[in-house]
mmCIF file of C-alpha atoms and ligand atoms in Angstrom:
data_model
loop_
_atom_site.group_PDB
_atom_site.id
_atom_site.type_symbol
_atom_site.label_atom_id
_atom_site.label_comp_id
_atom_site.label_asym_id
_atom_site.label_seq_id
_atom_site.Cartn_x
_atom_site.Cartn_y
_atom_site.Cartn_z
ATOM 1 C CA MET A 1 0.000 0.000 0.000
ATOM 2 C CA MET A 2 1.498 3.287 -1.092
ATOM 3 C CA PHE A 3 0.319 6.851 -0.738
ATOM 4 C CA TRP A 4 0.810 7.758 -4.377
ATOM 5 C CA ASP A 5 0.255 4.928 -6.789
ATOM 6 C CA THR A 6 -0.865 5.256 -10.414
ATOM 7 C CA LYS A 7 -4.494 4.459 -9.603
ATOM 8 C CA TYR A 8 -4.546 7.202 -6.986
ATOM 9 C CA LEU A 9 -3.121 9.731 -9.424
ATOM 10 C CA LEU A 10 -5.477 8.722 -12.257
ATOM 11 C CA PHE A 11 -8.750 8.200 -10.426
ATOM 12 C CA VAL A 12 -8.441 10.500 -7.408
ATOM 13 C CA MET A 13 -5.864 13.257 -7.856
ATOM 14 C CA LEU A 14 -6.493 14.070 -11.512
ATOM 15 C CA PRO A 15 -10.337 14.186 -11.503
ATOM 16 C CA GLY A 16 -10.278 16.007 -8.148
ATOM 17 C CA LEU A 17 -7.907 18.594 -9.563
ATOM 18 C CA LEU A 18 -9.923 19.002 -12.772
ATOM 19 C CA ILE A 19 -13.305 19.405 -11.125
ATOM 20 C CA GLY A 20 -11.781 21.798 -8.583
ATOM 21 C CA LEU A 21 -10.297 23.910 -11.377
ATOM 22 C CA TRP A 22 -13.545 23.812 -13.341
ATOM 23 C CA ALA A 23 -15.525 25.024 -10.296
ATOM 24 C CA GLN A 24 -12.996 27.816 -9.678
ATOM 25 C CA MET A 25 -13.226 28.918 -13.308
ATOM 26 C CA LYS A 26 -17.028 29.033 -13.203
ATOM 27 C CA LEU A 27 -16.871 30.972 -9.932
ATOM 28 C CA HIS A 28 -14.387 33.524 -11.247
ATOM 29 C CA ALA A 29 -16.366 33.934 -14.476
ATOM 30 C CA ALA A 30 -19.654 34.553 -12.623
ATOM 31 C CA PHE A 31 -18.085 36.893 -10.072
ATOM 32 C CA GLY A 32 -15.990 38.653 -12.696
ATOM 33 C CA LYS A 33 -19.170 39.458 -14.593
ATOM 34 C CA TYR A 34 -21.695 40.225 -11.855
ATOM 35 C CA SER A 35 -19.352 42.172 -9.574
ATOM 36 C CA GLN A 36 -19.380 44.726 -12.421
ATOM 37 C CA VAL A 37 -23.166 44.848 -12.772
ATOM 38 C CA PRO A 38 -24.709 47.490 -10.476
ATOM 39 C CA VAL A 39 -27.854 46.479 -8.605
ATOM 40 C CA GLU A 40 -30.864 48.647 -9.431
ATOM 41 C CA SER A 41 -31.785 49.232 -5.759
ATOM 42 C CA GLY A 42 -28.364 50.811 -5.156
ATOM 43 C CA LEU A 43 -27.959 48.885 -1.892
ATOM 44 C CA THR A 44 -24.593 47.617 -0.702
ATOM 45 C CA GLY A 45 -24.238 43.941 0.236
ATOM 46 C CA ALA A 46 -24.164 44.982 3.903
ATOM 47 C CA GLN A 47 -27.394 46.978 3.550
ATOM 48 C CA ALA A 48 -29.167 44.116 1.770
ATOM 49 C CA ALA A 49 -28.106 41.671 4.501
ATOM 50 C CA ARG A 50 -29.234 44.177 7.166
ATOM 51 C CA ARG A 51 -32.711 44.418 5.575
ATOM 52 C CA ILE A 52 -33.102 40.626 5.472
ATOM 53 C CA LEU A 53 -31.924 40.181 9.065
ATOM 54 C CA ASP A 54 -34.136 43.011 10.377
ATOM 55 C CA GLN A 55 -37.132 41.592 8.546
ATOM 56 C CA ALA A 56 -36.559 38.276 10.385
ATOM 57 C CA GLY A 57 -36.317 40.050 13.732
ATOM 58 C CA LEU A 58 -32.534 39.678 13.922
ATOM 59 C CA ASN A 59 -32.018 43.401 14.509
ATOM 60 C CA ASP A 60 -29.195 42.824 16.993
ATOM 61 C CA MET A 61 -27.116 40.622 14.705
ATOM 62 C CA PRO A 62 -23.987 42.512 13.589
ATOM 63 C CA VAL A 63 -22.921 42.624 9.923
ATOM 64 C CA GLU A 64 -19.170 43.188 9.845
ATOM 65 C CA GLU A 65 -16.512 43.721 7.195
ATOM 66 C CA VAL A 66 -13.627 41.205 7.011
ATOM 67 C CA PRO A 67 -10.477 41.282 4.863
ATOM 68 C CA GLY A 68 -9.893 38.810 2.055
ATOM 69 C CA GLN A 69 -11.672 37.783 -1.116
ATOM 70 C CA LEU A 70 -14.807 35.656 -0.796
ATOM 71 C CA SER A 71 -14.117 35.374 2.936
ATOM 72 C CA ASP A 72 -17.849 35.938 3.511
ATOM 73 C CA HIS A 73 -19.437 33.729 6.160
ATOM 74 C CA TYR A 74 -22.000 33.470 8.899
ATOM 75 C CA ASP A 75 -20.540 32.561 12.292
ATOM 76 C CA PRO A 76 -23.151 30.635 14.318
ATOM 77 C CA THR A 77 -21.073 30.780 17.516
ATOM 78 C CA LYS A 78 -20.707 34.578 17.374
ATOM 79 C CA HIS A 79 -24.209 35.079 15.936
ATOM 80 C CA ALA A 80 -22.699 37.481 13.412
ATOM 81 C CA LEU A 81 -22.410 37.961 9.658
ATOM 82 C CA PHE A 82 -18.999 38.637 8.120
ATOM 83 C CA LEU A 83 -18.710 40.033 4.598
ATOM 84 C CA SER A 84 -15.545 40.574 2.545
ATOM 85 C CA SER A 85 -14.842 44.237 1.720
ATOM 86 C CA ASP A 86 -15.936 43.800 -1.914
ATOM 87 C CA ASN A 87 -19.313 42.393 -0.932
ATOM 88 C CA PHE A 88 -19.758 44.558 2.181
ATOM 89 C CA ASN A 89 -19.348 47.804 0.216
ATOM 90 C CA GLY A 90 -20.257 46.646 -3.282
ATOM 91 C CA ARG A 91 -23.530 47.802 -4.851
ATOM 92 C CA THR A 92 -23.560 44.995 -7.392
ATOM 93 C CA ILE A 93 -25.560 41.842 -8.177
ATOM 94 C CA ALA A 94 -22.670 39.699 -6.884
ATOM 95 C CA ALA A 95 -22.298 41.639 -3.607
ATOM 96 C CA VAL A 96 -26.015 41.638 -2.818
ATOM 97 C CA GLY A 97 -26.348 37.962 -3.802
ATOM 98 C CA VAL A 98 -23.504 36.766 -1.569
ATOM 99 C CA ALA A 99 -24.583 38.965 1.359
ATOM 100 C CA ALA A 100 -28.137 37.598 1.106
ATOM 101 C CA HIS A 101 -26.770 34.030 0.988
ATOM 102 C CA GLU A 102 -24.900 34.578 4.274
ATOM 103 C CA ALA A 103 -28.058 36.092 5.765
ATOM 104 C CA GLY A 104 -29.752 32.882 4.547
ATOM 105 C CA HIS A 105 -27.472 30.900 6.888
ATOM 106 C CA ALA A 106 -28.530 33.154 9.771
ATOM 107 C CA LEU A 107 -32.169 32.390 8.905
ATOM 108 C CA GLN A 108 -31.403 28.643 8.892
ATOM 109 C CA HIS A 109 -29.927 29.020 12.362
ATOM 110 C CA LEU A 110 -32.901 31.071 13.548
ATOM 111 C CA HIS A 111 -35.384 28.492 12.243
ATOM 112 C CA GLN A 112 -33.321 25.576 13.599
ATOM 113 C CA ASP A 113 -33.029 23.989 10.152
ATOM 114 C CA THR A 114 -32.284 20.248 10.586
ATOM 115 C CA MET A 115 -29.478 20.022 8.037
ATOM 116 C CA PHE A 116 -27.904 23.253 9.295
ATOM 117 C CA ASN A 117 -27.890 21.863 12.843
ATOM 118 C CA LEU A 118 -26.483 18.536 11.667
ATOM 119 C CA ARG A 119 -23.696 20.335 9.798
ATOM 120 C CA MET A 120 -22.884 22.404 12.906
ATOM 121 C CA ALA A 121 -22.744 19.246 15.024
ATOM 122 C CA LEU A 122 -20.338 17.685 12.496
ATOM 123 C CA VAL A 123 -17.881 20.619 12.535
ATOM 124 C CA PRO A 124 -15.783 19.460 15.549
ATOM 125 C CA VAL A 125 -15.780 15.822 14.316
ATOM 126 C CA THR A 126 -14.638 17.001 10.891
ATOM 127 C CA GLN A 127 -11.895 19.159 12.370
ATOM 128 C CA PHE A 128 -10.667 16.143 14.320
ATOM 129 C CA ALA A 129 -10.733 14.001 11.147
ATOM 130 C CA ASN A 130 -8.694 16.663 9.309
ATOM 131 C CA TYR A 131 -6.053 16.724 12.054
ATOM 132 C CA ALA A 132 -6.040 12.924 12.198
ATOM 133 C CA TRP A 133 -5.434 12.791 8.444
ATOM 134 C CA MET A 134 -2.519 15.248 8.706
ATOM 135 C CA GLY A 135 -1.106 13.090 11.514
ATOM 136 C CA VAL A 136 -1.456 9.950 9.419
ATOM 137 C CA MET A 137 0.283 11.591 6.465
ATOM 138 C CA VAL A 138 3.182 12.857 8.599
ATOM 139 C CA LEU A 139 3.585 9.535 10.431
ATOM 140 C CA GLY A 140 3.252 7.683 7.131
ATOM 141 C CA PHE A 141 6.162 9.550 5.631
ATOM 142 C CA VAL A 142 8.265 9.191 8.755
ATOM 143 C CA LEU A 143 7.549 5.533 9.503
ATOM 144 C CA HIS A 144 6.601 4.425 5.964
ATOM 145 C CA ILE A 145 4.181 1.800 7.223
ATOM 146 C CA ILE A 146 1.321 2.218 9.642
ATOM 147 C CA PRO A 147 -0.658 -0.853 10.650
ATOM 148 C CA HIS A 148 -4.322 -0.545 9.671
ATOM 149 C CA PHE A 149 -3.525 2.594 7.713
ATOM 150 C CA ILE A 150 -6.170 1.808 5.081
ATOM 151 C CA LEU A 151 -8.965 1.324 7.623
ATOM 152 C CA LEU A 152 -7.983 4.580 9.304
ATOM 153 C CA ALA A 153 -8.095 6.331 5.927
ATOM 154 C CA VAL A 154 -11.569 4.863 5.247
ATOM 155 C CA ALA A 155 -12.811 6.080 8.632
ATOM 156 C CA ILE A 156 -11.389 9.575 8.163
ATOM 157 C CA PHE A 157 -12.723 10.022 4.632
ATOM 158 C CA SER A 158 -16.138 8.681 5.672
ATOM 159 C CA VAL A 159 -16.391 11.570 8.129
ATOM 160 C CA LEU A 160 -15.074 14.151 5.644
ATOM 161 C CA THR A 161 -17.391 12.939 2.864
ATOM 162 C CA LEU A 162 -20.408 12.914 5.169
ATOM 163 C CA PHE A 163 -19.613 16.520 6.105
ATOM 164 C CA GLN A 164 -19.412 17.597 2.455
ATOM 165 C CA LEU A 165 -22.636 15.694 1.743
ATOM 166 C CA VAL A 166 -24.494 17.543 4.516
ATOM 167 C CA THR A 167 -22.936 20.867 3.471
ATOM 168 C CA LEU A 168 -24.465 20.704 -0.007
ATOM 169 C CA PRO A 169 -28.191 20.954 0.896
ATOM 170 C CA VAL A 170 -27.323 23.575 3.544
ATOM 171 C CA GLU A 171 -25.634 25.742 0.897
ATOM 172 C CA TYR A 172 -28.424 25.326 -1.674
ATOM 173 C CA ASP A 173 -31.054 26.082 0.963
ATOM 174 C CA ALA A 174 -29.205 29.259 2.044
ATOM 175 C CA SER A 175 -29.197 30.412 -1.587
ATOM 176 C CA ALA A 176 -32.892 29.587 -1.988
ATOM 177 C CA ARG A 177 -33.680 31.614 1.158
ATOM 178 C CA ALA A 178 -31.478 34.448 -0.128
ATOM 179 C CA LYS A 179 -33.322 34.671 -3.441
ATOM 180 C CA GLU A 180 -36.727 34.415 -1.784
ATOM 181 C CA GLN A 181 -35.943 37.294 0.604
ATOM 182 C CA LEU A 182 -34.278 39.479 -2.036
ATOM 183 C CA PHE A 183 -37.371 39.320 -4.256
ATOM 184 C CA ARG A 184 -39.934 39.403 -1.480
ATOM 185 C CA LEU A 185 -38.386 42.530 0.057
ATOM 186 C CA GLY A 186 -37.923 44.110 -3.373
ATOM 187 C CA LEU A 187 -34.137 44.384 -2.979
ATOM 188 C CA VAL A 188 -33.608 42.853 -6.407
ATOM 189 C CA ARG A 189 -35.752 43.332 -9.514
ATOM 190 C CA GLU A 190 -37.322 40.612 -11.622
ATOM 191 C CA ASP A 191 -34.780 41.016 -14.434
ATOM 192 C CA GLU A 192 -31.905 40.768 -11.916
ATOM 193 C CA ARG A 193 -32.996 37.305 -10.752
ATOM 194 C CA ALA A 194 -30.964 35.400 -13.339
ATOM 195 C CA GLY A 195 -27.735 37.189 -12.357
ATOM 196 C CA VAL A 196 -28.192 36.449 -8.650
ATOM 197 C CA SER A 197 -28.887 32.791 -9.472
ATOM 198 C CA LYS A 198 -25.775 32.508 -11.637
ATOM 199 C CA VAL A 199 -23.538 33.917 -8.894
ATOM 200 C CA LEU A 200 -24.995 31.677 -6.172
ATOM 201 C CA ASP A 201 -25.031 28.554 -8.376
ATOM 202 C CA ALA A 202 -21.374 29.131 -9.245
ATOM 203 C CA ALA A 203 -20.506 29.490 -5.553
ATOM 204 C CA ALA A 204 -22.340 26.227 -4.789
ATOM 205 C CA LEU A 205 -20.301 24.391 -7.443
ATOM 206 C CA THR A 206 -17.193 24.688 -5.269
ATOM 207 C CA TYR A 207 -19.022 22.624 -2.622
ATOM 208 C CA VAL A 208 -20.002 20.054 -5.253
ATOM 209 C CA ALA A 209 -16.329 19.839 -6.264
ATOM 210 C CA ALA A 210 -15.267 19.351 -2.632
ATOM 211 C CA LEU A 211 -17.818 16.547 -2.232
ATOM 212 C CA VAL A 212 -16.681 14.748 -5.386
ATOM 213 C CA THR A 213 -13.009 15.021 -4.369
ATOM 214 C CA SER A 214 -13.712 13.670 -0.910
ATOM 215 C CA ALA A 215 -15.939 10.852 -2.211
ATOM 216 C CA LEU A 216 -13.270 9.771 -4.727
ATOM 217 C CA GLN A 217 -10.725 9.498 -1.935
ATOM 218 C CA LEU A 218 -13.163 7.493 0.176
ATOM 219 C CA LEU A 219 -13.903 5.090 -2.722
ATOM 220 C CA TYR A 220 -10.193 4.696 -3.381
ATOM 221 C CA TYR A 221 -9.419 3.694 0.206
ATOM 222 C CA ILE A 222 -12.471 1.391 0.368
ATOM 223 C CA SER A 223 -11.289 -0.445 -2.744
ATOM 224 C CA ALA A 224 -7.731 -0.552 -1.364
ATOM 225 C CA ALA A 225 -9.071 -2.043 1.886
ATOM 226 C CA ARG A 226 -10.972 -4.725 -0.039
ATOM 227 C CA ASN A 227 -7.930 -5.558 -2.170
ATOM 228 C CA SER A 228 -5.692 -5.869 0.861
ATOM 229 C CA ARG A 229 -8.004 -8.513 2.285
ATOM 230 C CA ASN A 230 -7.842 -10.641 -0.878
HETATM 231 ZN ZN1 ZN B 20 -22.941 29.328 2.463
#
């Protein structure tokens, strides 16, 4: 059993790399385009998020600016929304779309969405699995052979794949909530719908790519485990 055999390169590394690149290209294309298209309402991403949160009764939830590109996120432990400078200040389809998506996560939290809660519960387990995998890789290179390495790899990638699997519906639901609120509150016009959808769909593709990559690794180690028993 080796870390980098031909099968791994061909069936795991290469497709993972390609789908990851493809998702990044789609994301950059959609953002490149719609971060140049001004939103008719003239609202910044921060203002759009504020409207959605206030409408849901989350008047106390802060919306803050963070450095970095696409560093936008909702932090359920801090009960706060963080938007990258471009989306915080931007008055574009992309900025308003992303800000509304993050507000969508806050709404999931507020409404105790089942998948959102499951994903939150999986965060510490996933972090542990990530550290365990780094440990396995380091030990593997130092010691060359670890007993039961394959079974450990299967266990770790089961956790990581499950996390990515749960993440997907959470992300799509946040986007669906975002679009619903943007149109319902009149923050985005009818003819701006398609642009918002394109930006959010492109962002979701990166999560699809992460799921595929993780699942390929899991399948690889499962087949390696079966072969080692033969
Ligand atoms: Zn999200």
